[in-house]
mmCIF file of C-alpha atoms in Angstrom:
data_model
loop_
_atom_site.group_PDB
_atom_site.id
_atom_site.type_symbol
_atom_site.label_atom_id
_atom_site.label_comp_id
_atom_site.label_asym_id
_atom_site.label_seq_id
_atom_site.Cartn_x
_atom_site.Cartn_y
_atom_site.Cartn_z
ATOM 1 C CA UNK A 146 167.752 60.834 18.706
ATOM 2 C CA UNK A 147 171.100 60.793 20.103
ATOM 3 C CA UNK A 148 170.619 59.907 23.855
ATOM 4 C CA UNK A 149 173.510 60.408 26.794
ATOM 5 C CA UNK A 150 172.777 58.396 29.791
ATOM 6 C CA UNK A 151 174.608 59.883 32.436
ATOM 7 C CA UNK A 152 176.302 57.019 34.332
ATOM 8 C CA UNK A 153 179.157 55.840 36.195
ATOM 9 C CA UNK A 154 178.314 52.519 35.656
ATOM 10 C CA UNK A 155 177.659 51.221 32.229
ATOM 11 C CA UNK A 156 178.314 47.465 33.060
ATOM 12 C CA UNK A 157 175.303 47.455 36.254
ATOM 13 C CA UNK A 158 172.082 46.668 35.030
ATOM 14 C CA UNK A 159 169.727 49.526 34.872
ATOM 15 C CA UNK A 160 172.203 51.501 32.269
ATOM 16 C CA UNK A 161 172.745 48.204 30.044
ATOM 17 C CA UNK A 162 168.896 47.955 29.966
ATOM 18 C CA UNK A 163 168.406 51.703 28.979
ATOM 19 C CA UNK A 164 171.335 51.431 26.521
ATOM 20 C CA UNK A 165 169.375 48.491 25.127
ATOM 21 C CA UNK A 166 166.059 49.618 24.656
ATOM 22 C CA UNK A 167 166.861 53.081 23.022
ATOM 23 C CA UNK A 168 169.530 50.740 20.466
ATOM 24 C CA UNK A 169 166.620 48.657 19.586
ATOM 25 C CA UNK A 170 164.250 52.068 18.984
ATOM 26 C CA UNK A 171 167.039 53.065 16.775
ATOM 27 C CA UNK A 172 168.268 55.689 18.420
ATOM 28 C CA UNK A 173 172.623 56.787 18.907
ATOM 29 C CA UNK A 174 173.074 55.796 23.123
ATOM 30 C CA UNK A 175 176.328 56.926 24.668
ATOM 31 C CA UNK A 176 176.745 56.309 28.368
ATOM 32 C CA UNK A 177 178.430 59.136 29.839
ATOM 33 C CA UNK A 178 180.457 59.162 33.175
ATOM 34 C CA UNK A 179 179.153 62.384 34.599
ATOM 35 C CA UNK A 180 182.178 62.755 37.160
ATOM 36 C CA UNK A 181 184.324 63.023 34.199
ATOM 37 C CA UNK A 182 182.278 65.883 32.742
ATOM 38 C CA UNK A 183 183.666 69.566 32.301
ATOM 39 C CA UNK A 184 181.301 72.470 32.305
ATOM 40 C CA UNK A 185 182.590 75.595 30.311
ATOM 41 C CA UNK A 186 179.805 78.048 31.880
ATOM 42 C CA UNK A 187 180.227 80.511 28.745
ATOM 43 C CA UNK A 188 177.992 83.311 28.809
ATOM 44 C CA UNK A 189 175.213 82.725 25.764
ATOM 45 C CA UNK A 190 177.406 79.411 25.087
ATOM 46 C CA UNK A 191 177.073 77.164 27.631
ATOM 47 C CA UNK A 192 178.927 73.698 26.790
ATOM 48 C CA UNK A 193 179.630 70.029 28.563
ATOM 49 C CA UNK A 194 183.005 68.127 27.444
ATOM 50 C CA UNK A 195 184.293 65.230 28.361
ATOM 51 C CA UNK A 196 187.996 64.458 27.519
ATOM 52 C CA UNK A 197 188.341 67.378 25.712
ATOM 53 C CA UNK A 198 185.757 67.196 23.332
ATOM 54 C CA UNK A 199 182.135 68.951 23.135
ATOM 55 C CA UNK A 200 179.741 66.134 24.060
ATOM 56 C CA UNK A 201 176.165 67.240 21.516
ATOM 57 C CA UNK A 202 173.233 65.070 22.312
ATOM 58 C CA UNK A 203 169.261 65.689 21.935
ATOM 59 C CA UNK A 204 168.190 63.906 25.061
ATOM 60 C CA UNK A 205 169.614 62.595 28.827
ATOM 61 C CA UNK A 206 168.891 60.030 31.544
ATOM 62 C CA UNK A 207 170.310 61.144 34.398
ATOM 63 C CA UNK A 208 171.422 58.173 36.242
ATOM 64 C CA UNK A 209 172.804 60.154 39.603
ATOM 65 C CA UNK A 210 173.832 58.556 42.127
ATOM 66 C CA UNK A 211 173.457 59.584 46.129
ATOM 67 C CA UNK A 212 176.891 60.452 46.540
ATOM 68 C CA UNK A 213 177.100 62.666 43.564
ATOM 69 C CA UNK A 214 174.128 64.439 43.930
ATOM 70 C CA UNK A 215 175.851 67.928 44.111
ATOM 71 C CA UNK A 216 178.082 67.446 41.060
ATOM 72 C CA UNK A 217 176.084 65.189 38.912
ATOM 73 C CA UNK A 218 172.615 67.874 39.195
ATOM 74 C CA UNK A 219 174.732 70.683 37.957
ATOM 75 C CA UNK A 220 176.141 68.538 34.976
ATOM 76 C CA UNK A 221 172.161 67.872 34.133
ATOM 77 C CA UNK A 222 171.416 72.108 34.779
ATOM 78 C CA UNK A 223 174.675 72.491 32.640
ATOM 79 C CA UNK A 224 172.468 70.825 29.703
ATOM 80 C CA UNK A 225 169.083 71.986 29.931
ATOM 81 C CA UNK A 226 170.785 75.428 30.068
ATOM 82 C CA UNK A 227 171.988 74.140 26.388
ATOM 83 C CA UNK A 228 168.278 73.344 25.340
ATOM 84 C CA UNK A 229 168.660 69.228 26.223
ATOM 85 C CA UNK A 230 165.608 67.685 27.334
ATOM 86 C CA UNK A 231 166.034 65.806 30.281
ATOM 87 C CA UNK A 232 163.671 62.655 31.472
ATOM 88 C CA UNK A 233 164.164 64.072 34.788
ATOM 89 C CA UNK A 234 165.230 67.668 35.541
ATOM 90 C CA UNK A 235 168.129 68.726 37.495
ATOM 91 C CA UNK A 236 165.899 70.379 40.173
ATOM 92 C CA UNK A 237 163.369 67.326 40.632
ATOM 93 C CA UNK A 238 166.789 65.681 41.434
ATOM 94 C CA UNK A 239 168.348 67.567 44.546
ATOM 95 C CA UNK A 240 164.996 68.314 45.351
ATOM 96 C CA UNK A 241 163.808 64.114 45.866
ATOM 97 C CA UNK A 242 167.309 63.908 47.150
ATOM 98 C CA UNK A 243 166.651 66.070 50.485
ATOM 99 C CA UNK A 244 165.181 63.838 52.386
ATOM 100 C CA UNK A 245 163.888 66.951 54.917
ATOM 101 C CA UNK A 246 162.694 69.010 51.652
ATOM 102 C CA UNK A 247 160.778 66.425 50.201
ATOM 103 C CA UNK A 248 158.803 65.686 52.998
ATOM 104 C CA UNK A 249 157.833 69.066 53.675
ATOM 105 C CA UNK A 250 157.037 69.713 49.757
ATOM 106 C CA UNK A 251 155.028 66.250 50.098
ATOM 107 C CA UNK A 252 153.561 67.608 53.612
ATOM 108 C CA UNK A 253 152.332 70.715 51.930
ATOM 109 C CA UNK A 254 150.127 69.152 49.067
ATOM 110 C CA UNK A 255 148.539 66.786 51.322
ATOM 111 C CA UNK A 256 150.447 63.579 50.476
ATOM 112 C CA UNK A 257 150.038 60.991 53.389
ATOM 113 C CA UNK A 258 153.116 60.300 54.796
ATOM 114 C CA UNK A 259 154.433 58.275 58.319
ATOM 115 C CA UNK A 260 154.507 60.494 61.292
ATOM 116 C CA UNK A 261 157.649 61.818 61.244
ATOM 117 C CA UNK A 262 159.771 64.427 63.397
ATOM 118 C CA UNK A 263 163.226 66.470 62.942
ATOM 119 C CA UNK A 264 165.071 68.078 65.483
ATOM 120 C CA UNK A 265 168.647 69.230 66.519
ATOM 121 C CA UNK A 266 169.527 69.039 69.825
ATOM 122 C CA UNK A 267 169.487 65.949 72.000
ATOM 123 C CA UNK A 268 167.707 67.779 74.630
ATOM 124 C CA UNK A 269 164.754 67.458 72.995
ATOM 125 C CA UNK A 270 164.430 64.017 72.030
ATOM 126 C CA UNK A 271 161.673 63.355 74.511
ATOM 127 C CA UNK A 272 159.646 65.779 72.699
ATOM 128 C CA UNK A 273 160.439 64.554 69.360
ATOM 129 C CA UNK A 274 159.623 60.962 70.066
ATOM 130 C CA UNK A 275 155.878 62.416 71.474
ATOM 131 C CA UNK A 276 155.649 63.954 68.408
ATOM 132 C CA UNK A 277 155.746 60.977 66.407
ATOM 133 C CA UNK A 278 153.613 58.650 68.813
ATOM 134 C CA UNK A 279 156.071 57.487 70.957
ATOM 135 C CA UNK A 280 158.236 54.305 70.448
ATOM 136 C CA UNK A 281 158.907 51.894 68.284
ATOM 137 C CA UNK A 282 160.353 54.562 66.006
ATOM 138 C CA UNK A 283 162.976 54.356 62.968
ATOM 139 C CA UNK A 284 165.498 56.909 62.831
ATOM 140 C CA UNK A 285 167.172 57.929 59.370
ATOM 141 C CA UNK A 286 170.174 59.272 58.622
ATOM 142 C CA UNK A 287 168.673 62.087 55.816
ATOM 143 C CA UNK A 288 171.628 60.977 53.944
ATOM 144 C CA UNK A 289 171.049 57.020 53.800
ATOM 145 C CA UNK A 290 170.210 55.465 50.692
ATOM 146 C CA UNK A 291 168.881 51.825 49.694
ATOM 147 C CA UNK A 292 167.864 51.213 53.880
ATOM 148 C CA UNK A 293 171.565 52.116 54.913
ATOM 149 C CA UNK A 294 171.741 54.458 57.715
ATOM 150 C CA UNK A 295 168.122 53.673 58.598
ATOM 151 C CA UNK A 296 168.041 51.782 62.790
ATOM 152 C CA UNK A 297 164.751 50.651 64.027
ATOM 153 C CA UNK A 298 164.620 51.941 67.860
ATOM 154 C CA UNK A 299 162.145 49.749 69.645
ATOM 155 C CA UNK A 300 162.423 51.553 73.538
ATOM 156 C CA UNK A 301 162.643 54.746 74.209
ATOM 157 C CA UNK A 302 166.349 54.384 75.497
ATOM 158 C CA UNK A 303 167.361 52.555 72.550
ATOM 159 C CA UNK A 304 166.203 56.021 70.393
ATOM 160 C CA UNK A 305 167.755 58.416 72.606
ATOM 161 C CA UNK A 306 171.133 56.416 72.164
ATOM 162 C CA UNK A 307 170.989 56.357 68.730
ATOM 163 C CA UNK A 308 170.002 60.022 68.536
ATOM 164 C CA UNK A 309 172.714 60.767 70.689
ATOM 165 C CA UNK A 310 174.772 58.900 68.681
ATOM 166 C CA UNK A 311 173.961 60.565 65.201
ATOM 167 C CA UNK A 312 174.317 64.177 66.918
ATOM 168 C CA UNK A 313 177.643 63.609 68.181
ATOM 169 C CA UNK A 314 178.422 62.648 64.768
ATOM 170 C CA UNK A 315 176.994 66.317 63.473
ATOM 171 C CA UNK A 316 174.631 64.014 61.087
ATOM 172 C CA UNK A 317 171.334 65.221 60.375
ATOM 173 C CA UNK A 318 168.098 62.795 60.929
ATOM 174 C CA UNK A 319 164.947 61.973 60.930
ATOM 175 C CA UNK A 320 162.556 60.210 63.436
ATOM 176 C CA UNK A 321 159.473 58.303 61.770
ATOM 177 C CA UNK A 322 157.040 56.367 63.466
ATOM 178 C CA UNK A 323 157.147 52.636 63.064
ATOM 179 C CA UNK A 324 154.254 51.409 61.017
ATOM 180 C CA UNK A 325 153.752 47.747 62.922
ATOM 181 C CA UNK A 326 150.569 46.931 60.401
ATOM 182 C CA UNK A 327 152.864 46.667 57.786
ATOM 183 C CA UNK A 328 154.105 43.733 58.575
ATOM 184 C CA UNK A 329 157.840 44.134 56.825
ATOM 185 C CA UNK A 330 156.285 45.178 53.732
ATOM 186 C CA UNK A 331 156.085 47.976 51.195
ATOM 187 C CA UNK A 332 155.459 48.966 47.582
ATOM 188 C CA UNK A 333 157.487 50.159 45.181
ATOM 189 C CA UNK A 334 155.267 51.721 42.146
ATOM 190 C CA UNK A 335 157.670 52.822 39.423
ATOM 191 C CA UNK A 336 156.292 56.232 37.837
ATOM 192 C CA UNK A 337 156.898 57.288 34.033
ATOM 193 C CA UNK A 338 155.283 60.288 32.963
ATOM 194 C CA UNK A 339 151.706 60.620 34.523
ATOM 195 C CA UNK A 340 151.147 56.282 35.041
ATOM 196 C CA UNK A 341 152.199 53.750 37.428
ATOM 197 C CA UNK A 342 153.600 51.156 34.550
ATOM 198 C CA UNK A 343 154.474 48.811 36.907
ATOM 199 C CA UNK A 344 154.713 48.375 41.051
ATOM 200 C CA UNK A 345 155.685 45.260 43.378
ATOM 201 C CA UNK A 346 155.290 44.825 47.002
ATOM 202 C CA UNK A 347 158.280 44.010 48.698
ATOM 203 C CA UNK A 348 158.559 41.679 51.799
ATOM 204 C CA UNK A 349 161.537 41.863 54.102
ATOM 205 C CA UNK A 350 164.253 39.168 54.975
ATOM 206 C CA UNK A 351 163.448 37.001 58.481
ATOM 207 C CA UNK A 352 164.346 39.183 61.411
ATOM 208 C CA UNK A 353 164.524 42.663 59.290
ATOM 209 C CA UNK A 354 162.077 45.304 59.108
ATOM 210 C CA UNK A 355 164.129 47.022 55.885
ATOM 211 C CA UNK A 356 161.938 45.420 52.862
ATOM 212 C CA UNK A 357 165.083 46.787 50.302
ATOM 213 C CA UNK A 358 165.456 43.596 47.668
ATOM 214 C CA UNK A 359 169.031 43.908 47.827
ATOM 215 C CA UNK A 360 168.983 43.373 51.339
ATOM 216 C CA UNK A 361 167.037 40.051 51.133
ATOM 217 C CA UNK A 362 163.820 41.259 50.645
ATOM 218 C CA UNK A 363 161.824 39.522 47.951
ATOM 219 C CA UNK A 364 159.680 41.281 45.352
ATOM 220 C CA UNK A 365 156.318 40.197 43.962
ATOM 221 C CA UNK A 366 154.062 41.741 41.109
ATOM 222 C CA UNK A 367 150.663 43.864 42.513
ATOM 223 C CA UNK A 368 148.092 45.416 41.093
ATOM 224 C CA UNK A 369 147.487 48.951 42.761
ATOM 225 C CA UNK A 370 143.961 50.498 42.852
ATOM 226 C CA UNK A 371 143.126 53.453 41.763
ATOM 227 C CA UNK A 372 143.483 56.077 44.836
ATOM 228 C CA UNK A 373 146.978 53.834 45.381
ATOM 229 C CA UNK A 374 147.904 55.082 41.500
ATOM 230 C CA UNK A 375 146.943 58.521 41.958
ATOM 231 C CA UNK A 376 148.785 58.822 45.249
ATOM 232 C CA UNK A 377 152.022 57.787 43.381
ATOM 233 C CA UNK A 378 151.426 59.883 40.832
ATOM 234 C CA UNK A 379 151.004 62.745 42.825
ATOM 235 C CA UNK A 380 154.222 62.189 44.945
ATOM 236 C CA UNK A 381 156.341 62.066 42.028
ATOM 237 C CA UNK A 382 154.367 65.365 40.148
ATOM 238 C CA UNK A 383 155.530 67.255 43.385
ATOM 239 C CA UNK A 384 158.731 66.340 43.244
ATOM 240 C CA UNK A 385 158.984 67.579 39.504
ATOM 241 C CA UNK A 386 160.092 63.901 38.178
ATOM 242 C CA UNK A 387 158.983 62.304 35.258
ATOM 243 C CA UNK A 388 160.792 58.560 36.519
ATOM 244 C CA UNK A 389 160.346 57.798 39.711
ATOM 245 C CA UNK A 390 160.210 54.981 42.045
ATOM 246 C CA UNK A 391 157.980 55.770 44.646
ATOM 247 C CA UNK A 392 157.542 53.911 48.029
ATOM 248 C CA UNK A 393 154.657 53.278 49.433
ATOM 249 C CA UNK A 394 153.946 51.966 52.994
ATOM 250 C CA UNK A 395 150.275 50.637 54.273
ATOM 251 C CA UNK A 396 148.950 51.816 57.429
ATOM 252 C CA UNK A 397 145.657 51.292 59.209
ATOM 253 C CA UNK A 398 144.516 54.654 58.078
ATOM 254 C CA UNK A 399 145.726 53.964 54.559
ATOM 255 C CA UNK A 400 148.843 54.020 51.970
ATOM 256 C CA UNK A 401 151.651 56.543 52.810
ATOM 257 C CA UNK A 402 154.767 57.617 50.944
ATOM 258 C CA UNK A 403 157.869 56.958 52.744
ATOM 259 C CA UNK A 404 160.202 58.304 50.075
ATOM 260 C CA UNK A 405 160.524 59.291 45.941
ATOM 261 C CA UNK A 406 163.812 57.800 44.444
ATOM 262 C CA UNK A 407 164.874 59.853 40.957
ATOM 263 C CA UNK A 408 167.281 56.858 39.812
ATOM 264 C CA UNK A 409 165.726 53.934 40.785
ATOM 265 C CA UNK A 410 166.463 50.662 39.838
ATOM 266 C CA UNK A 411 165.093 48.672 36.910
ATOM 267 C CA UNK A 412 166.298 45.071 38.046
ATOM 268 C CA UNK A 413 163.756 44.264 40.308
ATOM 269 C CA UNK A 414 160.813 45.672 38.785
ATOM 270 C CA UNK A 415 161.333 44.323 35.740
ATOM 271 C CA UNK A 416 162.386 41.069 36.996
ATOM 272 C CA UNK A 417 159.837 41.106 39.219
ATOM 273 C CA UNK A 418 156.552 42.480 37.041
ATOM 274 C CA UNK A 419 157.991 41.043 33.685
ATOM 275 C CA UNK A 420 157.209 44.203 32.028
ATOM 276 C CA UNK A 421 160.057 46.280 29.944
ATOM 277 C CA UNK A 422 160.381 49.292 31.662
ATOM 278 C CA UNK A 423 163.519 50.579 29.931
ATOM 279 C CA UNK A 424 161.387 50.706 26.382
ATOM 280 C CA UNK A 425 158.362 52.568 28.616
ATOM 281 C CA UNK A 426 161.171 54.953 29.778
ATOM 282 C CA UNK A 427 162.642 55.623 26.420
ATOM 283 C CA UNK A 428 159.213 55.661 24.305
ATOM 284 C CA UNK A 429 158.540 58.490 27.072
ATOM 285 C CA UNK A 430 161.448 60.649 26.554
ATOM 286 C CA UNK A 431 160.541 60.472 22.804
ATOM 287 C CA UNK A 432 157.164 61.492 23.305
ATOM 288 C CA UNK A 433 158.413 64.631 25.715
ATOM 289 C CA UNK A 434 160.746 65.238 22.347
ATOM 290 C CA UNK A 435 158.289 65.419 20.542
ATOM 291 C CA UNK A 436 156.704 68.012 22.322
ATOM 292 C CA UNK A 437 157.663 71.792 22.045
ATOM 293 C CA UNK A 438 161.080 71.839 23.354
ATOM 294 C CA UNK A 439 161.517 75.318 23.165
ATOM 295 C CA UNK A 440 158.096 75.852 25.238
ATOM 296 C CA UNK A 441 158.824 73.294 27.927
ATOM 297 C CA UNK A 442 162.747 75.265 28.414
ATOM 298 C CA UNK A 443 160.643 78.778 28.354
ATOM 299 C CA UNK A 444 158.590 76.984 31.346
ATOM 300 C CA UNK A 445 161.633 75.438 33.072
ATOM 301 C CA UNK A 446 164.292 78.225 32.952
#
C-alpha cells in the first residue's frame, strides 16, 4: 500500500514509529504536512496537492493536531471523498474533538462519565456547581488539550473566580466533579479496531492532580478486566474511531471516561507496555483494506 500519514511533525515520535512499522510491512510511507495541503473541490474529481502536485495514496493516518482541527478534518473528508480509507474518519475527528459533543454523544449511550455541568452565564454558577456535587470541582477550558487549560477549584470561591475568569475571556467550559478516590490516577487504554491492545495507569507528579506523562506523571503497564475493556471499546465505537486513546478515571461507583483522544500518543504506551503499537495500528489499516472499500465509502458518504 502506499500510506500518507498526515503530519506536521515527522521528526516527533509517534510519526517516526508509524513511518517505521508500515516500512518494515513493506509498504510506500510518505509523511504529509496537512497545513500545506490544497484541496481542488472539483465536482466528480475531487483532488489533494501539495506543492503543486496530485498527492495519490491508498490509505491515511491522520495525525491532527488540536489546533488544526478545522483545517486538518477537511483535508481527511477531502480524501475519503476520493475513495481513501482512513484509520480514523474525518467525522470521528471533530466529533472526539468537541469536548461538549462528545460528552453528550457518550451521555446518550450510557457511557459512565464524571459528573459534569456546562453553562454560560456567571450568574448561574451556584447552580452549576450543585449540579455537579458541589466543590472540589475541575473546570476545563473545552479547548485544552494534554491537561492545559484544565484548574482544579477546591472552594466554592476559588470556582466562581475562575469561572468568572474564563467568561470574561468569552471561553467556553466545562465544570466536572473532582473524583478524590482516584487518588491522582487514571488509565489510558489505547483502542485499535474493536480491542484494547494495550492500556497503562498513569500516576500524577507530587502536588498535581493532572496524571498527563508529559507533565510528570509516570506510566505503568495494567491489565484491564473485562467490563473495563468493553467500556473503552464502547467510548471509542461512539465516537466513530478506529485509534483511540481513551481515558479512564476510577470512582467509587466504578470506571468513567473522562475523554477519547483521536491522535494520541504512542511514546508512552509503548514505552510503557513494551508492546508495538505502531505495527498493531498498521496491520489494522491493512486488514480495513482489505475489506470492501467501496462498501465501507457507500456506508460512510
Amino acid at each position: 500500500m502506499k500510506i500518507l500519514v498526515l503530519s506536521r511533525a515527522p521528526e516527533i515520535y509517534s510519526t517516526r514509529r508509524l513511518v517505521e512499522a508500515a516500512q518494515s510491512r513493506g509498504h510506500d510511507v510518505e509523511v504529509v504536512d496537512y497545513l500545506r495541503c490544497i484541496m481542488n473541490i472539483a465536482s466528480g474529481r475531487p483532488q489533494v496537492f501539495l506543492r503543486g502536485k496530485p498527492l495519490v495514496c491508498d490509505a491515511i493516518i491522520p495525525r491532527i493536531g488540536a489546533s488544526y482541527t478545522f483545517y486538518g478534518a477537511a483535508v481527511v473528508r477531502q480524501f475519503e471523498m476520493m475513495g481513501i480509507h482512513t484509520a480514523n474518519p474525518s467525522y470521528a475527528i471533530t466529533r472526539s474533538r468537541d469536548k461538549l459533543r462528545s460528552l453528550q454523544l457518550l451521555s446518550r449511550e450510557g457511557v459512565g462519565l464524571p459528573q459534569t455541568g456546562f453553562a454560560h452565564n456567571v450568574k448561574d454558577s451556584k447552580n452549576l456547581l450543585e449540579h455537579v456535587g458541589g466543590n472540589p470541582v475541575v473546570v476545563k477550558l473545552l479547548e485544552s488539550t494534554h491537561g492545559s487549560g484544565v484548574v482544579l477549584a477546591e472552594t466554592k470561591k476559588a470556582a466562581e473566580s475562575v469561572i468568572g475568569a474564563f467568561r470574561q475571556l468569552d471561553a467556553n467550559f466545562l465544570v466536572q466533579e473532582f473524583v478524590k478516590e482516584a487518588n491522582g490516577e487514571d488509565v489510558r487504554a489505547f483502542v485499535v479496531g474493536r480491542r484494547v491492545v494495550a492500556s497503562m495507569k498513569r500516576k500524577a507528579a507530587p502536588g498535581e492532580f493532572r496524571s498527563n506523562l508529559h507533565m510528570g506523571g509516570v506510566g505503568e503497564p495494567i491489565k484491564l478486566n473485562k467490563a473495563e475493556r468493553l467500556l473503552a471499546i464502547k467510548a471509542a465505537r461512539v465516537m466513530g474511531l478506529g485509534v483511540a486513546g481513551v481515558d479512564l478515571l476510577k470512582s467509587s461507583d466504578g470506571m468513567k471516561v473522562l475523554e477519547v483522544n483521536s491522535s494520541p500518543g504512542l511514546k508512552g504506551i509503548e514505552e510503557t507496555s513494551g508492546k508495538d503499537i505502531a505495527s498493531v495500528v498498521i496491520k489494522y489499516l491493512e486488514k480495513q483494506q482489505e475489506k470492501s472499500p467501496i462498501k465501507r465509502r457507500k456506508k460512510q458518504h
